Coordinates of C-alpha atoms and ligand atoms in Angstrom, one line a residue:
M7 CA 12.9 -10.2 5.3
S8 CA 14.4 -9.6 8.7
E9 CA 13.0 -10.6 12.0
E10 CA 12.1 -7.1 12.7
L11 CA 8.4 -6.2 12.3
L12 CA 8.0 -3.2 10.1
F13 CA 5.4 -0.6 11.3
A14 CA 4.8 -2.5 14.5
N15 CA 3.4 0.4 16.5
A16 CA 1.1 1.7 13.8
L17 CA -0.3 -1.8 13.0
K18 CA -0.7 -2.7 16.7
S19 CA -2.9 0.3 17.2
S20 CA -4.8 -0.1 13.9
K21 CA -8.6 -0.7 13.9
A22 CA -8.0 -3.7 11.7
F23 CA -5.8 -5.4 14.3
N24 CA -8.1 -4.6 17.1
L25 CA -11.0 -6.1 15.2
I26 CA -9.2 -9.4 14.8
K27 CA -7.9 -9.3 18.4
N28 CA -11.4 -9.3 19.6
D29 CA -11.8 -12.7 18.1
F30 CA -9.0 -14.2 20.2
S31 CA -11.2 -14.5 23.2
L32 CA -14.2 -15.5 21.2
G33 CA -12.3 -18.0 19.0
L34 CA -10.7 -17.2 15.7
G35 CA -12.8 -17.5 12.6
N36 CA -12.0 -19.9 9.8
A37 CA -11.2 -17.2 7.2
Y38 CA -10.4 -13.5 7.0
L39 CA -10.0 -11.4 4.0
I40 CA -7.6 -8.5 4.6
I41 CA -8.2 -5.7 2.1
S42 CA -5.4 -3.2 1.4
Q43 CA -3.4 -1.9 -1.5
D44 CA -0.4 -1.7 0.7
D45 CA 1.3 -5.0 0.1
E46 CA 4.2 -4.3 2.5
A47 CA 1.9 -3.3 5.4
V48 CA -0.2 -6.4 4.8
Q49 CA 2.9 -8.6 5.0
S50 CA 3.8 -7.0 8.3
F51 CA 0.2 -7.2 9.5
F52 CA 0.0 -10.9 8.9
R53 CA 3.2 -11.5 10.9
L54 CA 1.8 -9.3 13.7
I55 CA -1.4 -11.4 13.8
A56 CA 0.6 -14.6 13.9
C57 CA 2.6 -13.2 16.8
A58 CA -0.5 -12.1 18.6
V59 CA -2.1 -15.6 18.3
E60 CA 1.0 -17.5 19.4
C61 CA 2.5 -15.0 21.9
D62 CA 3.4 -16.4 25.3
Q63 CA 2.2 -13.2 26.9
H64 CA -1.6 -13.6 26.5
N65 CA -1.9 -12.6 22.9
S66 CA -0.1 -9.3 23.4
A67 CA 2.2 -9.8 20.4
C68 CA 5.1 -8.7 22.6
L69 CA 7.6 -9.5 19.7
E70 CA 10.1 -10.7 22.3
C71 CA 9.0 -14.0 23.8
D72 CA 10.1 -17.3 22.3
S73 CA 6.9 -17.8 20.3
C74 CA 6.9 -14.3 18.9
L75 CA 10.5 -14.7 17.9
Q76 CA 9.9 -18.0 16.3
V77 CA 7.1 -16.5 14.2
L78 CA 9.2 -13.6 13.2
H79 CA 12.0 -16.0 12.2
Y80 CA 9.5 -17.9 10.1
N81 CA 10.1 -21.1 12.0
Y82 CA 7.0 -21.5 14.1
P83 CA 5.7 -24.9 12.9
D84 CA 2.0 -24.1 12.9
V85 CA 2.2 -20.7 11.1
K86 CA 2.6 -20.6 7.4
F87 CA 3.2 -17.5 5.3
F88 CA 2.5 -18.0 1.6
N89 CA 3.0 -16.0 -1.5
Q90 CA 5.1 -13.3 0.1
E91 CA 6.6 -12.9 -3.4
K92 CA 3.1 -11.7 -4.4
T93 CA 2.7 -13.4 -7.7
P94 CA -0.2 -15.3 -9.3
I95 CA -0.4 -18.7 -7.5
K96 CA -0.2 -21.7 -9.7
A97 CA -2.5 -24.7 -9.3
E98 CA 0.2 -27.1 -7.9
V99 CA 1.4 -24.4 -5.5
M100 CA -2.1 -23.8 -4.2
R101 CA -2.5 -27.5 -3.7
A102 CA 0.6 -27.6 -1.7
Y103 CA -0.6 -24.7 0.5
L104 CA -3.9 -26.5 1.2
E105 CA -2.0 -29.7 1.9
E106 CA -0.2 -27.8 4.7
S107 CA -3.5 -26.5 6.0
R108 CA -4.6 -30.1 6.6
K109 CA -1.7 -31.0 8.8
A110 CA -2.4 -31.3 12.5
P111 CA -1.0 -28.6 14.8
V112 CA 2.4 -29.5 16.2
I113 CA 2.5 -27.1 19.2
I114 CA 0.3 -28.0 22.1
K115 CA 0.1 -25.3 24.8
E116 CA -1.7 -25.3 28.1
N117 CA -5.1 -23.6 28.1
R118 CA -4.9 -23.0 24.4
T119 CA -6.7 -24.6 21.5
P120 CA -4.1 -25.9 19.1
H121 CA -4.2 -23.8 15.9
V122 CA -2.8 -23.7 12.4
L123 CA -2.6 -20.3 10.7
I124 CA -2.3 -20.0 7.0
F125 CA -1.5 -16.6 5.5
I126 CA -1.8 -16.1 1.7
E127 CA -0.8 -12.8 0.2
R128 CA -2.3 -11.1 -2.9
L129 CA -4.9 -13.8 -3.6
D130 CA -6.4 -11.3 -6.2
L131 CA -3.6 -12.0 -8.6
T132 CA -4.6 -15.7 -8.9
S133 CA -6.9 -17.1 -11.5
E134 CA -10.5 -18.0 -10.7
R135 CA -9.8 -21.7 -11.4
V136 CA -7.0 -21.9 -8.8
M137 CA -9.0 -19.8 -6.3
N138 CA -11.7 -22.5 -6.6
F139 CA -9.4 -25.0 -5.0
L140 CA -9.2 -22.8 -2.0
L141 CA -12.9 -22.4 -1.9
K142 CA -13.3 -26.1 -1.3
S143 CA -11.2 -25.8 1.8
L144 CA -13.1 -22.8 3.0
E145 CA -16.4 -24.7 2.5
E146 CA -15.2 -27.6 4.7
P147 CA -12.5 -26.0 6.7
P148 CA -10.0 -28.4 8.4
E149 CA -10.4 -28.2 12.2
G150 CA -8.4 -25.6 14.1
V151 CA -7.3 -23.8 10.9
S152 CA -7.6 -20.1 10.2
F153 CA -7.0 -18.7 6.8
F154 CA -5.9 -15.1 6.3
L155 CA -6.2 -14.0 2.7
G156 CA -4.7 -10.7 1.5
T157 CA -6.1 -8.8 -1.5
A158 CA -5.3 -5.4 -2.9
N159 CA -8.7 -5.3 -4.5
E160 CA -12.0 -6.7 -3.2
N161 CA -13.3 -7.4 -6.7
G162 CA -10.3 -9.5 -7.5
V163 CA -11.5 -12.3 -5.2
L164 CA -14.4 -14.7 -6.0
E165 CA -17.7 -13.8 -4.4
T166 CA -18.0 -17.3 -3.1
I167 CA -14.7 -16.9 -1.2
K168 CA -15.6 -13.5 0.0
S169 CA -18.9 -14.7 1.4
R170 CA -17.0 -17.2 3.6
C171 CA -14.5 -14.7 5.0
R172 CA -14.7 -12.0 7.5
K173 CA -13.7 -8.8 5.7
V174 CA -11.2 -6.6 7.4
Y175 CA -10.1 -3.3 5.7
L176 CA -6.6 -2.3 6.8
D177 CA -6.6 1.3 8.0
I178 CA -5.7 4.3 6.0
F179 CA -3.1 5.7 8.4
S180 CA -3.0 9.4 9.5
D181 CA 0.0 11.5 8.4
D182 CA 1.2 11.7 12.0
V183 CA 1.2 7.9 12.4
I184 CA 3.1 7.5 9.2
L185 CA 5.6 10.2 10.1
E186 CA 6.3 8.5 13.4
E187 CA 7.0 5.2 11.6
L188 CA 9.3 6.8 9.1
K189 CA 11.2 8.6 11.9
S190 CA 11.6 5.3 13.7
L191 CA 13.2 4.0 10.5
N192 CA 15.6 7.0 10.6
V193 CA 14.3 8.6 7.5
P194 CA 15.5 12.3 7.4
D195 CA 12.8 14.9 8.2
E196 CA 12.4 16.5 4.8
T197 CA 12.2 13.1 3.0
A198 CA 9.7 11.9 5.5
E199 CA 7.5 14.9 4.9
I200 CA 7.5 14.3 1.2
A201 CA 6.8 10.6 1.6
V202 CA 3.9 11.3 4.0
A203 CA 2.4 13.8 1.6
C204 CA 2.5 11.4 -1.3
A205 CA 1.6 8.1 0.4
D206 CA -2.2 8.3 0.5
G207 CA -2.2 6.9 4.1
Q208 CA -0.2 3.8 3.2
L209 CA 2.7 2.8 5.3
G210 CA 4.5 0.7 2.7
K211 CA 4.1 3.3 0.0
A212 CA 5.5 5.9 2.3
R213 CA 8.5 3.7 3.1
K214 CA 9.1 3.0 -0.5
I215 CA 9.0 6.7 -1.4
A216 CA 11.3 7.5 1.5
L217 CA 13.9 4.9 0.4
S218 CA 13.7 5.9 -3.3
E219 CA 16.7 8.0 -4.4
D220 CA 14.8 9.5 -7.2
Y221 CA 11.6 10.5 -5.5
N222 CA 13.0 13.6 -3.8
E223 CA 14.3 14.9 -7.1
S224 CA 11.1 14.1 -9.0
Y225 CA 9.1 15.9 -6.3
K226 CA 11.2 19.0 -6.6
L227 CA 11.0 18.9 -10.4
V228 CA 7.2 18.8 -10.2
V229 CA 7.0 21.7 -7.7
N230 CA 9.3 23.8 -9.9
L231 CA 7.3 23.0 -13.0
L232 CA 3.9 23.7 -11.6
T233 CA 5.1 27.0 -9.9
K234 CA 7.1 28.4 -12.8
M235 CA 5.4 27.4 -16.0
Q236 CA 3.4 30.5 -16.9
K237 CA 3.4 30.8 -20.7
S238 CA 3.6 28.6 -23.8
T239 CA 7.3 29.5 -24.5
D240 CA 8.2 28.0 -21.1
I241 CA 7.0 24.6 -22.3
V242 CA 10.1 24.2 -24.5
F243 CA 12.4 24.5 -21.5
M244 CA 10.3 22.4 -19.2
S245 CA 9.0 19.5 -21.2
N246 CA 12.0 17.3 -20.4
I247 CA 10.2 15.9 -17.4
F248 CA 10.6 12.3 -18.5
D249 CA 14.2 12.6 -19.7
R250 CA 16.0 11.6 -16.5
Y251 CA 14.8 8.1 -16.6
N252 CA 15.6 6.9 -20.1
K253 CA 11.9 6.7 -20.7
K254 CA 11.3 4.0 -18.1
S255 CA 7.6 4.1 -17.9
E256 CA 7.4 3.3 -14.2
S257 CA 9.5 6.3 -13.2
N258 CA 7.6 8.5 -15.7
M259 CA 4.4 7.4 -14.0
E260 CA 5.9 8.4 -10.7
I261 CA 6.3 12.0 -12.0
L262 CA 2.6 12.0 -13.1
N263 CA 1.5 10.6 -9.7
I264 CA 3.3 13.3 -7.8
M265 CA 1.7 15.9 -10.1
S266 CA -1.8 14.4 -9.4
I267 CA -1.1 14.5 -5.6
M268 CA 0.2 18.1 -5.7
L269 CA -2.8 19.3 -7.8
R270 CA -5.2 17.5 -5.5
D271 CA -3.6 19.2 -2.5
V272 CA -3.9 22.6 -4.3
M273 CA -7.6 21.9 -4.6
I274 CA -7.8 21.1 -0.9
Y275 CA -5.7 24.2 0.0
K276 CA -8.0 26.4 -2.1
N277 CA -11.1 25.1 -0.3
N278 CA -9.8 25.0 3.2
P279 CA -6.1 25.7 3.9
S280 CA -6.3 24.3 7.4
E281 CA -7.0 20.8 6.1
L282 CA -3.3 20.5 5.0
R283 CA -0.7 19.8 7.7
D284 CA 1.6 22.7 8.4
G285 CA 5.2 22.1 7.3
P286 CA 7.5 22.4 4.2
I287 CA 5.0 20.5 1.9
K288 CA 2.2 23.0 2.7
E289 CA 4.6 25.8 1.8
D290 CA 5.2 24.1 -1.6
I291 CA 1.5 23.8 -2.1
K292 CA 1.0 27.4 -1.3
K293 CA 3.5 28.4 -4.0
V294 CA 1.8 26.2 -6.6
A295 CA -1.6 27.4 -5.5
A296 CA -0.6 31.0 -6.3
S297 CA -1.1 30.4 -10.0
F298 CA -4.0 27.8 -9.9
S299 CA -7.6 28.3 -9.1
A300 CA -9.4 25.2 -7.7
S301 CA -11.0 24.6 -11.1
A302 CA -7.7 25.0 -12.9
A303 CA -6.2 22.4 -10.6
E304 CA -9.2 20.1 -11.3
H305 CA -8.8 20.4 -15.0
A306 CA -5.1 19.9 -14.8
I307 CA -5.7 16.7 -12.9
M308 CA -7.8 15.5 -15.8
A309 CA -5.0 16.3 -18.1
V310 CA -2.6 14.3 -16.0
N311 CA -5.0 11.3 -15.9
D312 CA -5.2 11.5 -19.7
A313 CA -1.3 11.5 -19.9
K314 CA -1.2 8.4 -17.6
R315 CA -3.6 6.6 -19.8
K316 CA -1.5 7.4 -22.9
L317 CA 1.7 6.4 -21.1
Y318 CA 0.3 2.9 -20.5
S319 CA -0.4 2.3 -24.1
P320 CA 2.2 0.3 -26.0
G321 CA 4.5 2.2 -28.4
C322 CA 3.6 5.5 -26.9
N323 CA 5.8 8.6 -27.4
P324 CA 6.7 10.0 -23.9
Q325 CA 7.9 13.3 -25.3
A326 CA 4.7 14.0 -27.2
I327 CA 2.8 13.0 -24.1
A328 CA 4.8 15.5 -22.0
D329 CA 4.4 18.3 -24.5
S330 CA 0.6 17.9 -24.7
L331 CA 0.3 17.5 -20.9
L332 CA 2.2 20.8 -20.2
F333 CA 0.1 22.6 -22.8
S334 CA -3.1 21.3 -21.3
I335 CA -2.0 22.4 -17.8
L336 CA -1.2 25.9 -19.1
E337 CA -4.5 26.0 -20.9
A338 CA -6.3 25.0 -17.7
K339 CA -4.5 27.7 -15.7
H340 CA -5.6 30.4 -18.2
L341 CA -9.1 29.2 -18.9
W342 CA -10.0 28.7 -15.2
R343 CA -8.3 31.7 -13.7
Ligands
ZN11 ZN1 5.2 -12.7 22.5

């Protein structure tokens, strides 16, 4: 990863960051649990916190001073970023992390308590047995050490660890904030709009969508399908939704996810059109909503969820799943007119 800090503006003004920033004057806690499904944003968030703690400009995370740059280059001695590959942590690897946490701080600065920062991403992927090694360190924390633990899922972390951490939920970001971040990454307008609409308030997800070559096409395919499919004879011509990807289940799932999001937005639009942001996406939703009632959209979402479940099962037949899904959507359209 580059020295640049992704989503710096959005993260700096996030509630989560400001919560932790409050602790700088009070003294950092021993352990924080950062909860978010957005892996990429958490990685950036961790780097931002480290910059803020070590920044030469009074915790401002200026991203320009020597200390900030050292953090961003991953060579600030007292700051350790672990499990950036986001995999289950093996026992010996966890032991090595904890060994690092017991080393005395190297950098001594005037008017500042020496500090070691340990960041561990996606702890929830790790087995309970290995998590227990970490628990011991949290029970008797080495002096001057703060642990920042990332998890996509609160339930994936041992209760005993959670009870020793301050819980911080990373924000769900507004469409406008995400749009700004995508623009600063030079994402073209139309792509950015689609990414924002499908990102569920997650910066990393939005960026991934914006960078995906297929996503735009998948999105258009779904709009076309939901708008134009009116009668059962249409199914024959439209049920090739999974064909473009050689049945790669991840990409097929992407199509179903886009479908869920569009149908959810149709329900929102039917209840209160002003809740959706004006722009090209709202125009698409309007087109789809012309042939769906709110109840029809709701039942169609259930059909999509059902298709997702089937797609996950081993040895499934994507074509049969697509046929049955389109049939169920049509049925919902007619039954809940
Ligand atoms: Zn700085």
